[in-house]
């Protein structure tokens, strides 16, 4: 099928390239001329494993093209996906300016009946609103609207697209439902469940899925604090509850709080949506609070652990100390630092008088722009050299595989606060490293 994809941000580019890869003819549209020129040469503006190959192969097969000309693209196709940004506005609501502008442009450019698919994450009611905009600005033509949320994880997006758990589609007519079934026919043929529903339900499925996963993360983080306080072990706890199929093992790893461009934004937007619908979600409101309390609590934990390890009192222990932060991206395999733990933890440490050097293989540059007074590097040894303490925030493979028996000598004092539980507390004790992680007592302490 011939499809236009409006927006070549993270979602639009991955979806466009992957749809091209499975045989559709995709025209990706973006008003950013330099981005489109770079994409035409196969240059990918984001770090996403495997995406460069999918883009290059699809360009070579002729299935993927790029343009800045929205009108020409709309004229050439019957189905248009809107995959533009819906960033949070100052009040936490999603800013729909770009979605509405795209709808208006599509309506004006239309040369016949069109199916318009909303891929961007949008509050309930947006697809109907887009339908009204299309009708108003393109009154000579027939428009059908569909909602088709994405469930792609950054760092795993290509694989998630190719191996989906389900396809969710909300439609307003048989025509748009049939078009969506055609687009995803390959997956239905592989028995991937196809959830076909109305527009509102589809929009809400996206928010509910992210909110539920965020709740799991917030829950296990609270449990890890409780484990710390009681001598229980959060990893055994995760396994012990996760093996119950009704709970499931995924998303039960404690960490420095959920971050990224989706969970923080979507949980907040869902609480506002629920309040406005007079059906407030106390659970999601608590999840949002729990996540921000968790990271602040970890800030205190770092300072206290350092003070104990260095034999200082709790009054300003970090003054003039050099702290290496390993991992600045909000999770591994991405260069994204939006709502990353590093953007909260590093400023907290700096505010308490520490100098912070952050290491990340992909996100160092972005962090330098986003975090005042941080120094960053892509050379891990440079970060570790002379550090009074190390704080681990991201589970990059090369951080996970550090051999501390070798790297320890670079440190001024062997103090490590591991907020991803990447290392074995007993081994760290054997290396005489002062080591703190989340919810894990030494097994030597087993009672
Ligand atoms: C999330 C969803 O997982 C995707 O399904 C969805 O499509 C996407 O949002 C979106 O709405 O676009 P993503 O933001 O890429 O994907 O990241 P996740 O892998 O879900 O992780 C979110 C946060 O939770 C990260 O900070 C991660 O470190 C944290 N997390 C995750 C944990 O702390 N523990 C876990 O066990 C799992």
PDB file of C-alpha atoms and ligand atoms in Angstrom, residues 10-11 48 121 149-157 160 165-166 206-207 209-210 213-214 216-218 220-221 238 249-266 291 294 329-332 334 336 338-341 393-395 419-420 438, ligand 1:
ATOM      1  CA  UNK A  10      11.534   8.746  16.475  1.00  0.00           C
ATOM      2  CA  UNK A  11       8.096   7.150  15.957  1.00  0.00           C
ATOM      3  CA  UNK A  48      18.493   3.299  17.434  1.00  0.00           C
ATOM      4  CA  UNK A 121       0.249   9.469  21.404  1.00  0.00           C
ATOM      5  CA  UNK A 149      -0.888   3.598  18.873  1.00  0.00           C
ATOM      6  CA  UNK A 150       2.689   2.388  18.910  1.00  0.00           C
ATOM      7  CA  UNK A 151       4.266   0.238  21.591  1.00  0.00           C
ATOM      8  CA  UNK A 152       7.885   0.601  20.502  1.00  0.00           C
ATOM      9  CA  UNK A 153      10.593   0.819  23.130  1.00  0.00           C
ATOM     10  CA  UNK A 154      13.522   3.078  22.405  1.00  0.00           C
ATOM     11  CA  UNK A 155      16.616   0.992  21.834  1.00  0.00           C
ATOM     12  CA  UNK A 156      14.477  -1.963  20.754  1.00  0.00           C
ATOM     13  CA  UNK A 157      12.100  -0.279  18.358  1.00  0.00           C
ATOM     14  CA  UNK A 160       9.388  -4.415  18.631  1.00  0.00           C
ATOM     15  CA  UNK A 165       2.603  -8.515  20.939  1.00  0.00           C
ATOM     16  CA  UNK A 166      -0.506  -7.058  19.337  1.00  0.00           C
ATOM     17  CA  UNK A 206      -1.902   3.515  24.721  1.00  0.00           C
ATOM     18  CA  UNK A 207      -2.042   5.583  27.916  1.00  0.00           C
ATOM     19  CA  UNK A 209      -0.435   0.395  28.795  1.00  0.00           C
ATOM     20  CA  UNK A 210       2.257   2.932  29.627  1.00  0.00           C
ATOM     21  CA  UNK A 213       4.024  -0.484  33.115  1.00  0.00           C
ATOM     22  CA  UNK A 214       5.068   2.692  34.944  1.00  0.00           C
ATOM     23  CA  UNK A 216       4.991  -1.833  37.906  1.00  0.00           C
ATOM     24  CA  UNK A 217       8.299   0.053  37.919  1.00  0.00           C
ATOM     25  CA  UNK A 218       7.178   2.408  40.707  1.00  0.00           C
ATOM     26  CA  UNK A 220       9.159  -2.521  42.517  1.00  0.00           C
ATOM     27  CA  UNK A 221      11.133   0.614  43.387  1.00  0.00           C
ATOM     28  CA  UNK A 238      10.805  -9.869  41.830  1.00  0.00           C
ATOM     29  CA  UNK A 249       8.324 -11.044  35.334  1.00  0.00           C
ATOM     30  CA  UNK A 250       8.753  -8.048  33.026  1.00  0.00           C
ATOM     31  CA  UNK A 251       9.196  -4.508  34.332  1.00  0.00           C
ATOM     32  CA  UNK A 252      10.081  -5.587  37.849  1.00  0.00           C
ATOM     33  CA  UNK A 253      13.689  -4.366  37.889  1.00  0.00           C
ATOM     34  CA  UNK A 254      14.369  -1.657  40.452  1.00  0.00           C
ATOM     35  CA  UNK A 255      16.211   1.389  39.164  1.00  0.00           C
ATOM     36  CA  UNK A 256      16.557   5.136  39.574  1.00  0.00           C
ATOM     37  CA  UNK A 257      12.888   5.715  38.646  1.00  0.00           C
ATOM     38  CA  UNK A 258      11.280   5.527  35.224  1.00  0.00           C
ATOM     39  CA  UNK A 259      12.308   8.201  32.736  1.00  0.00           C
ATOM     40  CA  UNK A 260      12.317   8.824  29.007  1.00  0.00           C
ATOM     41  CA  UNK A 261       9.993  10.665  26.709  1.00  0.00           C
ATOM     42  CA  UNK A 262       6.944   8.467  27.344  1.00  0.00           C
ATOM     43  CA  UNK A 263       6.199   7.223  30.867  1.00  0.00           C
ATOM     44  CA  UNK A 264       6.642  10.568  32.687  1.00  0.00           C
ATOM     45  CA  UNK A 265       4.665  12.463  30.030  1.00  0.00           C
ATOM     46  CA  UNK A 266       1.929   9.875  29.562  1.00  0.00           C
ATOM     47  CA  UNK A 291       8.482   8.048  41.000  1.00  0.00           C
ATOM     48  CA  UNK A 294      12.000   7.752  44.680  1.00  0.00           C
ATOM     49  CA  UNK A 329      20.759   8.185  28.993  1.00  0.00           C
ATOM     50  CA  UNK A 330      17.416   7.253  30.586  1.00  0.00           C
ATOM     51  CA  UNK A 331      18.137   3.607  29.790  1.00  0.00           C
ATOM     52  CA  UNK A 332      20.621   1.592  27.722  1.00  0.00           C
ATOM     53  CA  UNK A 334      19.504   5.112  23.421  1.00  0.00           C
ATOM     54  CA  UNK A 336      17.814  10.020  24.869  1.00  0.00           C
ATOM     55  CA  UNK A 338      14.661  13.207  28.411  1.00  0.00           C
ATOM     56  CA  UNK A 339      13.543  12.772  32.044  1.00  0.00           C
ATOM     57  CA  UNK A 340      16.648  10.637  32.627  1.00  0.00           C
ATOM     58  CA  UNK A 341      17.736  10.025  36.219  1.00  0.00           C
ATOM     59  CA  UNK A 393      22.576   5.165  36.448  1.00  0.00           C
ATOM     60  CA  UNK A 394      22.313   3.322  33.094  1.00  0.00           C
ATOM     61  CA  UNK A 395      22.601  -0.375  32.319  1.00  0.00           C
ATOM     62  CA  UNK A 419      21.258   2.247  41.020  1.00  0.00           C
ATOM     63  CA  UNK A 420      20.766  -0.537  38.437  1.00  0.00           C
ATOM     64  CA  UNK A 438      18.919  -1.227  45.588  1.00  0.00           C
TER      65      UNK A 438
HETATM   66  C1  LIG B   1       7.841   2.864  26.692  1.00  0.00           C
HETATM   67  C2  LIG B   1       7.002   1.597  26.494  1.00  0.00           C
HETATM   68  O1  LIG B   1       7.685   0.468  27.054  1.00  0.00           O
HETATM   69  C3  LIG B   1       6.716   1.342  25.014  1.00  0.00           C
HETATM   70  O2  LIG B   1       5.855   0.220  24.873  1.00  0.00           O
HETATM   71  C4  LIG B   1       6.025   2.589  24.425  1.00  0.00           C
HETATM   72  O3  LIG B   1       5.792   2.438  23.028  1.00  0.00           O
HETATM   73  C5  LIG B   1       6.918   3.809  24.634  1.00  0.00           C
HETATM   74  O4  LIG B   1       7.160   3.962  26.053  1.00  0.00           O
HETATM   75  C6  LIG B   1       6.192   5.005  24.083  1.00  0.00           C
HETATM   76  O5  LIG B   1       5.134   5.369  24.614  1.00  0.00           O
HETATM   77  O6  LIG B   1       6.593   5.496  23.018  1.00  0.00           O
HETATM   78  P1  LIG B   1      10.429   3.498  26.467  1.00  0.00           P
HETATM   79  O7  LIG B   1      10.054   4.842  26.983  1.00  0.00           O
HETATM   80  O8  LIG B   1      11.326   3.401  25.290  1.00  0.00           O
HETATM   81  O9  LIG B   1       9.107   2.651  26.083  1.00  0.00           O
HETATM   82  O10 LIG B   1      11.160   2.766  27.660  1.00  0.00           O
HETATM   83  P2  LIG B   1      10.947   1.454  28.551  1.00  0.00           P
HETATM   84  O11 LIG B   1      11.861   0.394  28.116  1.00  0.00           O
HETATM   85  O12 LIG B   1       9.527   1.118  28.676  1.00  0.00           O
HETATM   86  O13 LIG B   1      11.475   2.008  29.968  1.00  0.00           O
HETATM   87  C7  LIG B   1      10.845   3.132  30.601  1.00  0.00           C
HETATM   88  C8  LIG B   1      11.552   3.466  31.888  1.00  0.00           C
HETATM   89  O14 LIG B   1      11.307   2.481  32.879  1.00  0.00           O
HETATM   90  C9  LIG B   1      13.068   3.564  31.765  1.00  0.00           C
HETATM   91  O15 LIG B   1      13.520   4.639  32.551  1.00  0.00           O
HETATM   92  C10 LIG B   1      13.562   2.252  32.316  1.00  0.00           C
HETATM   93  O16 LIG B   1      14.878   2.302  32.810  1.00  0.00           O
HETATM   94  C11 LIG B   1      12.545   2.022  33.416  1.00  0.00           C
HETATM   95  N1  LIG B   1      12.401   0.600  33.796  1.00  0.00           N
HETATM   96  C12 LIG B   1      11.841  -0.296  32.938  1.00  0.00           C
HETATM   97  C13 LIG B   1      12.822   0.187  35.045  1.00  0.00           C
HETATM   98  O17 LIG B   1      13.357   0.990  35.860  1.00  0.00           O
HETATM   99  N2  LIG B   1      12.629  -1.120  35.406  1.00  0.00           N
HETATM  100  C14 LIG B   1      12.080  -2.024  34.572  1.00  0.00           C
HETATM  101  O18 LIG B   1      11.946  -3.221  34.979  1.00  0.00           O
HETATM  102  C15 LIG B   1      11.680  -1.610  33.304  1.00  0.00           C
END
